[in-house]
Amino acid sequence: EKGGHEYFMLKEIEEQPDALANTLRGHFEAGKIVLDEQRISEQDLRDVDKVFVVACGSAYHSGLVAKYAIEHWCRLPVEVELASEFRYRDPVLDRDTLVVAVSQSGETADTLEAVRHARAQKARVLAVCNTNGAQIPRESDAVLYTHAGPEIGVASTKAFLAQIAANYLVGLALAQARGTKYPDEVAREFAELEAMPAAVHKVLSTVDQVRDMGRKLADSKAVLFLGRHVGFPVALEGALKLKELAYMHAEGFAAGELKHGPIALIEEGLPVVVVMPSPKGRAMLHAKLVSNISEIQARGARTIVIAEEGDDRVRPFADELVEIPAVPTLLQPLVSTVPLQVLAAEIARTRGYDVDKPRNLAKSVTVE
Ligand code: M6R
């Protein structure tokens, strides 16, 4: 059932184009974004003045990615919170707050309690969930299902990409209701999302190259991940994958923080994975990251660079280079995450670990 693969995770990584296509299907009808079980009225969506995304683990990272898009498209403040922190705080919420609860399983205890906490304060809660009829969607005002299909590997892959797509649909629905985007702009953004399954398919052609790299990195003591803008949550996700699968010390940093501490960690031979923004789409950020990479390389880091195809400026600073297709900046996490998933899985496999069932972890965390 692993479809000829050594482990489920690799099969699920390869299913990501379908997970995205299935999640987007049916959500743009008659020129408008439509959500699933929409028990939040258009008027209520229009009145939203603040958004919280609450989630755990990879789902939390999907929320961090979405913050960049929702703020940009909707001109709304967006806070992304670990459910386990949100539920024990006294967040400022009211009926004009939209709380987006993201959960693959729909059963995560902390996320469920965060939903209850939000609803008790009259906030509207929209669940983004991969499991039909799970508890979190049952207790929410509205649901948007990700259609990634069942995810067997404990490490989230296709569900994570589908969560980003679904969060983006929520953002577009809000922008449409609030009028912060014209209908033709919403249509264009949706069309760009619809082009992503093909882009993800393309990035899958790097799997063998990245597996080779993973084998070479398997003896490392630690790996750092750097990114800026939407590349920052991708760095966090890459580090989480490596921790949970390869039991290796891994940290994701915002590249702009390097000089505020993390650069002290750089030593001869330390692998550092860098997620590059597009040289055309984000020229200024790109230049800053090139300068960050040159600094860490000068201190002996072994740089593994994920960059847009044709990015010649970064090439001299890349000890290893993985090319990803050129896509709109906000959508880049859908392609840049894929090599990081493969890298973590292959490092784990080389170290002799069970990629689908990492130690100490459960697929769904129904206790605190
Ligand atoms: O089912 P959920 O999306 O609520 O699960 C949240 C986290 O437990 C989950 O993403 C976890 O971090 C994964 N093992 C990450 O790969």
mmCIF file of C-alpha atoms and ligand atoms in Angstrom:
data_model
loop_
_atom_site.group_PDB
_atom_site.id
_atom_site.type_symbol
_atom_site.label_atom_id
_atom_site.label_comp_id
_atom_site.label_asym_id
_atom_site.label_seq_id
_atom_site.Cartn_x
_atom_site.Cartn_y
_atom_site.Cartn_z
ATOM 1 C CA GLU A 1 0.000 0.000 0.000
ATOM 2 C CA LYS A 2 3.032 2.223 0.139
ATOM 3 C CA GLY A 3 2.749 2.424 -3.640
ATOM 4 C CA GLY A 4 6.183 0.872 -4.138
ATOM 5 C CA HIS A 5 7.812 3.304 -1.736
ATOM 6 C CA GLU A 6 10.027 2.335 1.180
ATOM 7 C CA TYR A 7 7.917 4.383 3.518
ATOM 8 C CA PHE A 8 4.478 6.028 3.521
ATOM 9 C CA MET A 9 5.874 9.476 3.985
ATOM 10 C CA LEU A 10 7.533 9.380 0.573
ATOM 11 C CA LYS A 11 4.256 8.255 -0.985
ATOM 12 C CA GLU A 12 2.448 11.079 0.797
ATOM 13 C CA ILE A 13 5.046 13.593 -0.317
ATOM 14 C CA GLU A 14 4.370 12.512 -3.881
ATOM 15 C CA GLU A 15 0.619 12.810 -3.377
ATOM 16 C CA GLN A 16 0.942 16.523 -2.636
ATOM 17 C CA PRO A 17 -0.103 17.792 -6.078
ATOM 18 C CA ASP A 18 -3.358 15.808 -5.721
ATOM 19 C CA ALA A 19 -3.856 16.971 -2.135
ATOM 20 C CA LEU A 20 -3.673 20.564 -3.314
ATOM 21 C CA ALA A 21 -5.877 20.095 -6.367
ATOM 22 C CA ASN A 22 -8.520 18.272 -4.313
ATOM 23 C CA THR A 23 -8.473 20.942 -1.617
ATOM 24 C CA LEU A 24 -9.024 23.736 -4.121
ATOM 25 C CA ARG A 25 -11.666 21.942 -6.164
ATOM 26 C CA GLY A 26 -15.149 23.410 -6.002
ATOM 27 C CA HIS A 27 -14.117 26.495 -4.062
ATOM 28 C CA PHE A 28 -14.416 28.959 -6.898
ATOM 29 C CA GLU A 29 -17.887 29.026 -8.410
ATOM 30 C CA ALA A 30 -19.599 31.712 -10.481
ATOM 31 C CA GLY A 31 -16.682 34.062 -9.949
ATOM 32 C CA LYS A 32 -16.634 33.714 -6.165
ATOM 33 C CA ILE A 33 -14.713 31.868 -3.477
ATOM 34 C CA VAL A 34 -17.033 29.461 -1.665
ATOM 35 C CA LEU A 35 -16.211 27.759 1.608
ATOM 36 C CA ASP A 36 -17.701 24.418 2.793
ATOM 37 C CA GLU A 37 -20.130 24.363 5.676
ATOM 38 C CA GLN A 38 -20.567 28.081 5.843
ATOM 39 C CA ARG A 39 -22.486 28.890 8.972
ATOM 40 C CA ILE A 40 -20.791 32.290 9.131
ATOM 41 C CA SER A 41 -22.803 34.808 7.080
ATOM 42 C CA GLU A 42 -21.317 37.151 4.446
ATOM 43 C CA GLN A 43 -22.202 40.010 6.772
ATOM 44 C CA ASP A 44 -20.302 38.423 9.646
ATOM 45 C CA LEU A 45 -17.286 37.881 7.394
ATOM 46 C CA ARG A 46 -17.477 41.524 6.347
ATOM 47 C CA ASP A 47 -17.512 42.599 9.987
ATOM 48 C CA VAL A 48 -14.409 40.623 10.946
ATOM 49 C CA ASP A 49 -11.827 43.026 12.343
ATOM 50 C CA LYS A 50 -9.211 40.602 13.634
ATOM 51 C CA VAL A 51 -8.081 37.080 12.810
ATOM 52 C CA PHE A 52 -6.454 34.507 15.072
ATOM 53 C CA VAL A 53 -5.085 31.261 13.741
ATOM 54 C CA VAL A 54 -4.779 28.634 16.473
ATOM 55 C CA ALA A 55 -3.054 25.310 15.912
ATOM 56 C CA CYS A 56 -0.188 23.037 16.963
ATOM 57 C CA GLY A 57 2.950 21.754 15.254
ATOM 58 C CA SER A 58 2.918 21.810 11.474
ATOM 59 C CA ALA A 59 -0.639 23.157 11.429
ATOM 60 C CA TYR A 60 0.686 26.130 13.399
ATOM 61 C CA HIS A 61 3.341 26.654 10.748
ATOM 62 C CA SER A 62 0.633 26.647 8.073
ATOM 63 C CA GLY A 63 -0.962 29.506 10.006
ATOM 64 C CA LEU A 64 2.318 31.425 10.137
ATOM 65 C CA VAL A 65 2.521 31.159 6.354
ATOM 66 C CA ALA A 66 -1.069 32.328 5.952
ATOM 67 C CA LYS A 67 -0.501 35.416 8.088
ATOM 68 C CA TYR A 68 1.560 36.991 5.290
ATOM 69 C CA ALA A 69 -1.219 36.424 2.759
ATOM 70 C CA ILE A 70 -4.215 37.337 4.908
ATOM 71 C CA GLU A 71 -2.678 40.580 6.142
ATOM 72 C CA HIS A 72 -1.729 41.509 2.604
ATOM 73 C CA TRP A 73 -5.008 40.597 0.961
ATOM 74 C CA CYS A 74 -7.454 41.614 3.678
ATOM 75 C CA ARG A 75 -5.703 44.418 5.571
ATOM 76 C CA LEU A 76 -6.658 42.696 8.819
ATOM 77 C CA PRO A 77 -4.445 42.059 11.837
ATOM 78 C CA VAL A 78 -3.640 38.358 12.037
ATOM 79 C CA GLU A 79 -2.207 36.640 15.097
ATOM 80 C CA VAL A 80 -0.994 33.074 14.877
ATOM 81 C CA GLU A 81 -1.004 31.277 18.188
ATOM 82 C CA LEU A 82 0.031 27.924 19.524
ATOM 83 C CA ALA A 83 -3.266 26.475 20.719
ATOM 84 C CA SER A 84 -1.642 25.333 23.955
ATOM 85 C CA GLU A 85 -0.734 28.934 24.786
ATOM 86 C CA PHE A 86 -3.876 30.613 23.470
ATOM 87 C CA ARG A 87 -6.190 28.454 25.565
ATOM 88 C CA TYR A 88 -4.541 29.422 28.833
ATOM 89 C CA ARG A 89 -4.333 33.130 28.086
ATOM 90 C CA ASP A 90 -6.951 35.792 28.078
ATOM 91 C CA PRO A 91 -6.857 36.793 24.409
ATOM 92 C CA VAL A 92 -8.901 39.813 23.370
ATOM 93 C CA LEU A 93 -11.750 38.415 21.290
ATOM 94 C CA ASP A 94 -15.308 39.347 20.459
ATOM 95 C CA ARG A 95 -17.958 38.532 17.868
ATOM 96 C CA ASP A 96 -16.000 40.342 15.180
ATOM 97 C CA THR A 97 -12.971 38.113 15.704
ATOM 98 C CA LEU A 98 -12.504 35.214 13.325
ATOM 99 C CA VAL A 99 -10.620 32.309 14.862
ATOM 100 C CA VAL A 100 -9.281 29.816 12.344
ATOM 101 C CA ALA A 101 -8.567 26.486 14.020
ATOM 102 C CA VAL A 102 -6.287 24.374 11.835
ATOM 103 C CA SER A 103 -6.001 20.656 12.507
ATOM 104 C CA GLN A 104 -5.332 17.686 10.276
ATOM 105 C CA SER A 105 -6.912 15.214 12.683
ATOM 106 C CA GLY A 106 -9.561 17.546 14.042
ATOM 107 C CA GLU A 107 -9.004 15.886 17.423
ATOM 108 C CA THR A 108 -5.963 17.693 18.849
ATOM 109 C CA ALA A 109 -6.811 18.398 22.494
ATOM 110 C CA ASP A 110 -5.223 21.833 22.746
ATOM 111 C CA THR A 111 -6.732 23.052 19.474
ATOM 112 C CA LEU A 112 -10.163 21.804 20.532
ATOM 113 C CA GLU A 113 -9.868 23.648 23.848
ATOM 114 C CA ALA A 114 -8.733 26.774 21.991
ATOM 115 C CA VAL A 115 -11.927 26.527 19.906
ATOM 116 C CA ARG A 116 -14.046 26.270 23.068
ATOM 117 C CA HIS A 117 -12.150 29.161 24.642
ATOM 118 C CA ALA A 118 -12.816 31.334 21.577
ATOM 119 C CA ARG A 119 -16.467 30.411 21.288
ATOM 120 C CA ALA A 120 -17.042 31.162 24.958
ATOM 121 C CA GLN A 121 -16.045 34.725 24.099
ATOM 122 C CA LYS A 122 -18.419 34.812 21.116
ATOM 123 C CA ALA A 123 -15.704 34.759 18.469
ATOM 124 C CA ARG A 124 -16.633 33.041 15.183
ATOM 125 C CA VAL A 125 -14.665 29.866 14.699
ATOM 126 C CA LEU A 126 -13.804 28.365 11.350
ATOM 127 C CA ALA A 127 -12.134 24.956 11.343
ATOM 128 C CA VAL A 128 -9.667 23.914 8.662
ATOM 129 C CA CYS A 129 -9.627 20.154 8.985
ATOM 130 C CA ASN A 130 -8.658 17.024 7.059
ATOM 131 C CA THR A 131 -11.004 14.622 8.849
ATOM 132 C CA ASN A 132 -14.699 14.579 8.168
ATOM 133 C CA GLY A 133 -16.892 14.915 11.201
ATOM 134 C CA ALA A 134 -14.041 15.210 13.720
ATOM 135 C CA GLN A 135 -14.613 17.022 17.008
ATOM 136 C CA ILE A 136 -13.028 20.357 16.063
ATOM 137 C CA PRO A 137 -15.234 20.885 12.972
ATOM 138 C CA ARG A 138 -18.251 19.687 14.958
ATOM 139 C CA GLU A 139 -17.726 22.415 17.533
ATOM 140 C CA SER A 140 -16.924 25.182 15.040
ATOM 141 C CA ASP A 141 -19.210 27.673 13.295
ATOM 142 C CA ALA A 142 -17.875 26.835 9.860
ATOM 143 C CA VAL A 143 -15.592 24.272 8.281
ATOM 144 C CA LEU A 144 -13.266 24.198 5.341
ATOM 145 C CA TYR A 145 -12.046 20.688 4.649
ATOM 146 C CA THR A 146 -8.611 19.957 3.306
ATOM 147 C CA HIS A 147 -8.834 16.997 0.962
ATOM 148 C CA ALA A 148 -5.370 15.582 1.425
ATOM 149 C CA GLY A 149 -6.786 12.085 2.000
ATOM 150 C CA PRO A 150 -5.759 9.999 5.004
ATOM 151 C CA GLU A 151 -2.267 10.820 6.190
ATOM 152 C CA ILE A 152 -0.530 7.760 7.658
ATOM 153 C CA GLY A 153 2.968 9.108 8.284
ATOM 154 C CA VAL A 154 3.209 10.725 11.703
ATOM 155 C CA ALA A 155 5.127 13.602 10.135
ATOM 156 C CA SER A 156 2.660 15.817 8.340
ATOM 157 C CA THR A 157 3.389 16.453 4.649
ATOM 158 C CA LYS A 158 0.431 16.541 2.276
ATOM 159 C CA ALA A 159 -1.913 17.748 5.028
ATOM 160 C CA PHE A 160 0.446 20.664 5.691
ATOM 161 C CA LEU A 161 0.435 21.792 2.069
ATOM 162 C CA ALA A 162 -3.336 21.396 1.923
ATOM 163 C CA GLN A 163 -3.658 23.481 5.113
ATOM 164 C CA ILE A 164 -1.739 26.326 3.501
ATOM 165 C CA ALA A 165 -4.047 26.189 0.473
ATOM 166 C CA ALA A 166 -7.166 26.105 2.663
ATOM 167 C CA ASN A 167 -5.935 28.980 4.839
ATOM 168 C CA TYR A 168 -5.392 30.953 1.655
ATOM 169 C CA LEU A 169 -8.977 30.230 0.586
ATOM 170 C CA VAL A 170 -10.118 31.649 3.927
ATOM 171 C CA GLY A 171 -8.017 34.741 3.219
ATOM 172 C CA LEU A 172 -9.503 35.147 -0.236
ATOM 173 C CA ALA A 173 -13.041 34.657 1.107
ATOM 174 C CA LEU A 174 -12.381 37.415 3.636
ATOM 175 C CA ALA A 175 -10.857 39.727 1.028
ATOM 176 C CA GLN A 176 -13.878 39.141 -1.183
ATOM 177 C CA ALA A 177 -16.380 39.806 1.612
ATOM 178 C CA ARG A 178 -14.520 42.899 2.808
ATOM 179 C CA GLY A 179 -13.930 44.239 -0.687
ATOM 180 C CA THR A 180 -10.186 44.607 -0.120
ATOM 181 C CA LYS A 181 -9.695 42.770 -3.395
ATOM 182 C CA TYR A 182 -11.664 43.253 -6.590
ATOM 183 C CA PRO A 183 -13.417 40.164 -7.948
ATOM 184 C CA ASP A 184 -10.945 39.897 -10.827
ATOM 185 C CA GLU A 185 -8.039 39.989 -8.360
ATOM 186 C CA VAL A 186 -9.607 37.225 -6.284
ATOM 187 C CA ALA A 187 -10.067 35.225 -9.488
ATOM 188 C CA ARG A 188 -6.425 35.774 -10.396
ATOM 189 C CA GLU A 189 -5.168 34.688 -6.972
ATOM 190 C CA PHE A 190 -7.312 31.571 -7.179
ATOM 191 C CA ALA A 191 -5.949 30.807 -10.653
ATOM 192 C CA GLU A 192 -2.418 31.107 -9.265
ATOM 193 C CA LEU A 193 -3.309 28.660 -6.509
ATOM 194 C CA GLU A 194 -4.733 26.310 -9.122
ATOM 195 C CA ALA A 195 -1.375 26.324 -10.920
ATOM 196 C CA MET A 196 0.396 25.053 -7.790
ATOM 197 C CA PRO A 197 -0.254 21.303 -8.150
ATOM 198 C CA ALA A 198 1.772 21.406 -11.387
ATOM 199 C CA ALA A 199 4.544 23.399 -9.678
ATOM 200 C CA VAL A 200 4.672 20.905 -6.807
ATOM 201 C CA HIS A 201 4.766 18.088 -9.326
ATOM 202 C CA LYS A 202 7.781 19.754 -10.882
ATOM 203 C CA VAL A 203 9.624 20.104 -7.590
ATOM 204 C CA LEU A 204 9.171 16.368 -7.026
ATOM 205 C CA SER A 205 11.777 15.874 -9.747
ATOM 206 C CA THR A 206 14.358 16.934 -7.122
ATOM 207 C CA VAL A 207 13.522 13.997 -4.828
ATOM 208 C CA ASP A 208 16.488 11.826 -5.892
ATOM 209 C CA GLN A 209 18.936 14.718 -5.637
ATOM 210 C CA VAL A 210 17.662 15.633 -2.168
ATOM 211 C CA ARG A 211 17.774 11.995 -1.013
ATOM 212 C CA ASP A 212 21.444 11.905 -2.020
ATOM 213 C CA MET A 213 22.047 15.059 -0.023
ATOM 214 C CA GLY A 214 20.220 13.558 2.950
ATOM 215 C CA ARG A 215 22.491 10.513 2.932
ATOM 216 C CA LYS A 216 25.529 12.791 3.038
ATOM 217 C CA LEU A 217 24.141 14.794 5.964
ATOM 218 C CA ALA A 218 23.097 11.849 8.105
ATOM 219 C CA ASP A 219 26.089 12.092 10.451
ATOM 220 C CA SER A 220 25.597 15.766 11.261
ATOM 221 C CA LYS A 221 25.089 16.740 14.892
ATOM 222 C CA ALA A 222 22.711 19.591 14.096
ATOM 223 C CA VAL A 223 21.179 21.433 11.174
ATOM 224 C CA LEU A 224 20.042 25.054 11.070
ATOM 225 C CA PHE A 225 17.326 26.408 8.780
ATOM 226 C CA LEU A 226 17.080 30.041 7.713
ATOM 227 C CA GLY A 227 14.404 31.942 5.853
ATOM 228 C CA ARG A 228 12.807 35.345 5.563
ATOM 229 C CA HIS A 229 9.188 36.388 4.962
ATOM 230 C CA VAL A 230 7.179 33.263 4.042
ATOM 231 C CA GLY A 231 10.487 31.382 3.991
ATOM 232 C CA PHE A 232 10.731 31.787 7.758
ATOM 233 C CA PRO A 233 7.826 29.467 8.664
ATOM 234 C CA VAL A 234 9.141 27.077 6.003
ATOM 235 C CA ALA A 235 12.452 27.040 7.905
ATOM 236 C CA LEU A 236 10.556 26.243 11.122
ATOM 237 C CA GLU A 237 8.706 23.423 9.376
ATOM 238 C CA GLY A 238 11.937 22.003 7.915
ATOM 239 C CA ALA A 239 13.486 21.983 11.382
ATOM 240 C CA LEU A 240 10.416 20.325 12.936
ATOM 241 C CA LYS A 241 10.496 17.552 10.308
ATOM 242 C CA LEU A 242 14.144 16.884 11.045
ATOM 243 C CA LYS A 243 13.640 16.826 14.824
ATOM 244 C CA GLU A 244 10.711 14.464 14.728
ATOM 245 C CA LEU A 245 12.075 12.056 12.128
ATOM 246 C CA ALA A 246 15.847 12.089 12.507
ATOM 247 C CA TYR A 247 16.000 12.945 16.239
ATOM 248 C CA MET A 248 18.550 15.548 15.330
ATOM 249 C CA HIS A 249 18.954 18.975 16.796
ATOM 250 C CA ALA A 250 17.406 21.360 14.302
ATOM 251 C CA GLU A 251 16.382 24.995 14.592
ATOM 252 C CA GLY A 252 14.649 27.349 12.227
ATOM 253 C CA PHE A 253 15.518 31.043 12.364
ATOM 254 C CA ALA A 254 14.416 34.223 10.693
ATOM 255 C CA ALA A 255 17.546 35.097 8.735
ATOM 256 C CA GLY A 256 17.343 38.673 9.992
ATOM 257 C CA GLU A 257 17.937 37.357 13.509
ATOM 258 C CA LEU A 258 21.336 35.841 12.676
ATOM 259 C CA LYS A 259 23.360 38.684 14.133
ATOM 260 C CA HIS A 260 21.131 38.769 17.209
ATOM 261 C CA GLY A 261 22.448 35.426 18.368
ATOM 262 C CA PRO A 262 22.245 32.389 16.095
ATOM 263 C CA ILE A 263 25.362 33.258 14.077
ATOM 264 C CA ALA A 264 27.341 32.291 17.181
ATOM 265 C CA LEU A 265 26.315 28.684 16.501
ATOM 266 C CA ILE A 266 28.010 28.581 13.102
ATOM 267 C CA GLU A 267 31.110 26.422 13.048
ATOM 268 C CA GLU A 268 33.120 24.527 10.480
ATOM 269 C CA GLY A 269 30.971 22.000 8.627
ATOM 270 C CA LEU A 270 27.615 22.866 10.252
ATOM 271 C CA PRO A 271 24.890 22.306 7.658
ATOM 272 C CA VAL A 272 22.648 25.338 7.202
ATOM 273 C CA VAL A 273 19.600 25.081 4.956
ATOM 274 C CA VAL A 274 18.592 28.422 3.467
ATOM 275 C CA VAL A 275 15.231 29.068 1.818
ATOM 276 C CA MET A 276 15.781 31.808 -0.768
ATOM 277 C CA PRO A 277 13.091 34.244 -1.877
ATOM 278 C CA SER A 278 12.653 34.892 -5.572
ATOM 279 C CA PRO A 279 15.406 37.139 -7.003
ATOM 280 C CA LYS A 280 12.798 38.902 -9.150
ATOM 281 C CA GLY A 281 9.738 38.806 -6.903
ATOM 282 C CA ARG A 282 11.580 39.879 -3.724
ATOM 283 C CA ALA A 283 14.845 41.422 -4.932
ATOM 284 C CA MET A 284 15.581 43.269 -1.695
ATOM 285 C CA LEU A 285 14.988 40.272 0.559
ATOM 286 C CA HIS A 286 16.945 38.140 -1.873
ATOM 287 C CA ALA A 287 19.964 40.448 -1.609
ATOM 288 C CA LYS A 288 19.762 40.352 2.184
ATOM 289 C CA LEU A 289 19.734 36.578 2.220
ATOM 290 C CA VAL A 290 22.671 36.386 -0.174
ATOM 291 C CA SER A 291 24.582 38.540 2.280
ATOM 292 C CA ASN A 292 23.464 36.305 5.195
ATOM 293 C CA ILE A 293 24.662 33.214 3.326
ATOM 294 C CA SER A 294 28.020 34.745 2.487
ATOM 295 C CA GLU A 295 28.499 35.520 6.184
ATOM 296 C CA ILE A 296 27.728 32.029 7.369
ATOM 297 C CA GLN A 297 29.745 30.452 4.593
ATOM 298 C CA ALA A 298 32.730 32.593 5.544
ATOM 299 C CA ARG A 299 32.439 31.080 9.034
ATOM 300 C CA GLY A 300 32.597 27.555 7.693
ATOM 301 C CA ALA A 301 28.916 26.591 7.366
ATOM 302 C CA ARG A 302 28.017 24.027 4.747
ATOM 303 C CA THR A 303 25.217 25.768 2.861
ATOM 304 C CA ILE A 304 22.275 23.907 1.393
ATOM 305 C CA VAL A 305 20.291 26.392 -0.616
ATOM 306 C CA ILE A 306 16.718 26.064 -1.838
ATOM 307 C CA ALA A 307 16.384 28.652 -4.603
ATOM 308 C CA GLU A 308 14.308 29.544 -7.608
ATOM 309 C CA GLU A 309 15.531 28.022 -10.872
ATOM 310 C CA GLY A 310 17.901 30.366 -12.679
ATOM 311 C CA ASP A 311 18.921 32.152 -9.468
ATOM 312 C CA ASP A 312 22.563 32.671 -10.477
ATOM 313 C CA ARG A 313 23.407 35.189 -7.812
ATOM 314 C CA VAL A 314 23.093 32.695 -4.999
ATOM 315 C CA ARG A 315 24.926 29.877 -6.788
ATOM 316 C CA PRO A 316 28.473 30.844 -5.660
ATOM 317 C CA PHE A 317 27.349 30.652 -2.038
ATOM 318 C CA ALA A 318 25.612 27.286 -2.290
ATOM 319 C CA ASP A 319 27.582 24.169 -1.410
ATOM 320 C CA GLU A 320 24.449 22.293 -2.442
ATOM 321 C CA LEU A 321 21.685 23.842 -4.517
ATOM 322 C CA VAL A 322 18.118 22.599 -4.925
ATOM 323 C CA GLU A 323 16.140 24.401 -7.595
ATOM 324 C CA ILE A 324 12.432 25.037 -7.211
ATOM 325 C CA PRO A 325 10.089 26.469 -9.851
ATOM 326 C CA ALA A 326 9.400 30.199 -9.973
ATOM 327 C CA VAL A 327 5.996 30.866 -8.388
ATOM 328 C CA PRO A 328 4.361 33.946 -6.810
ATOM 329 C CA THR A 329 6.071 34.826 -3.517
ATOM 330 C CA LEU A 330 3.132 34.055 -1.238
ATOM 331 C CA LEU A 331 2.814 30.607 -2.792
ATOM 332 C CA GLN A 332 6.487 29.686 -2.567
ATOM 333 C CA PRO A 333 6.071 27.668 0.675
ATOM 334 C CA LEU A 334 4.041 25.141 -1.308
ATOM 335 C CA VAL A 335 7.154 24.290 -3.321
ATOM 336 C CA SER A 336 10.016 25.159 -0.954
ATOM 337 C CA THR A 337 8.725 22.880 1.825
ATOM 338 C CA VAL A 338 8.896 19.763 -0.347
ATOM 339 C CA PRO A 339 12.707 19.335 -0.462
ATOM 340 C CA LEU A 340 12.845 19.870 3.309
ATOM 341 C CA GLN A 341 10.372 17.025 3.840
ATOM 342 C CA VAL A 342 12.425 14.714 1.644
ATOM 343 C CA LEU A 343 15.658 15.757 3.325
ATOM 344 C CA ALA A 344 14.344 14.966 6.812
ATOM 345 C CA ALA A 345 12.915 11.622 5.744
ATOM 346 C CA GLU A 346 16.098 10.531 4.028
ATOM 347 C CA ILE A 347 18.355 11.582 6.888
ATOM 348 C CA ALA A 348 16.100 9.571 9.227
ATOM 349 C CA ARG A 349 16.112 6.531 6.950
ATOM 350 C CA THR A 350 19.890 6.631 6.627
ATOM 351 C CA ARG A 351 20.182 6.750 10.404
ATOM 352 C CA GLY A 352 18.049 3.634 10.541
ATOM 353 C CA TYR A 353 14.868 5.109 11.969
ATOM 354 C CA ASP A 354 11.255 4.288 11.165
ATOM 355 C CA VAL A 355 10.222 7.269 9.071
ATOM 356 C CA ASP A 356 6.504 6.614 9.398
ATOM 357 C CA LYS A 357 6.513 5.999 13.153
ATOM 358 C CA PRO A 358 9.019 8.221 14.882
ATOM 359 C CA ARG A 359 9.664 7.465 18.529
ATOM 360 C CA ASN A 360 7.587 9.118 21.263
ATOM 361 C CA LEU A 361 5.083 10.635 18.817
ATOM 362 C CA ALA A 362 1.453 9.854 18.025
ATOM 363 C CA LYS A 363 -0.411 10.837 14.878
ATOM 364 C CA SER A 364 -3.047 12.627 16.802
ATOM 365 C CA VAL A 365 -2.391 14.258 20.137
ATOM 366 C CA THR A 366 -5.646 13.881 22.036
ATOM 367 C CA VAL A 367 -4.128 14.424 25.466
ATOM 368 C CA GLU A 368 -2.311 17.530 26.623
HETATM 369 O O1 M6R B 1 -3.915 16.896 13.754
HETATM 370 P P1 M6R B 1 -3.296 18.259 13.941
HETATM 371 O O2 M6R B 1 -3.082 18.986 12.657
HETATM 372 O O3 M6R B 1 -4.038 19.101 14.938
HETATM 373 O O4 M6R B 1 -1.857 17.966 14.555
HETATM 374 C C1 M6R B 1 -1.027 19.015 14.947
HETATM 375 C C2 M6R B 1 0.365 18.518 15.247
HETATM 376 O O5 M6R B 1 0.340 17.535 16.242
HETATM 377 C C3 M6R B 1 1.055 17.951 14.005
HETATM 378 O O6 M6R B 1 1.120 18.864 12.957
HETATM 379 C C4 M6R B 1 2.486 17.493 14.349
HETATM 380 O O7 M6R B 1 3.283 18.604 14.659
HETATM 381 C C5 M6R B 1 3.091 16.691 13.206
HETATM 382 N N1 M6R B 1 3.661 15.470 13.703
HETATM 383 C C6 M6R B 1 4.136 17.444 12.460
HETATM 384 O O8 M6R B 1 4.711 16.694 11.439
#
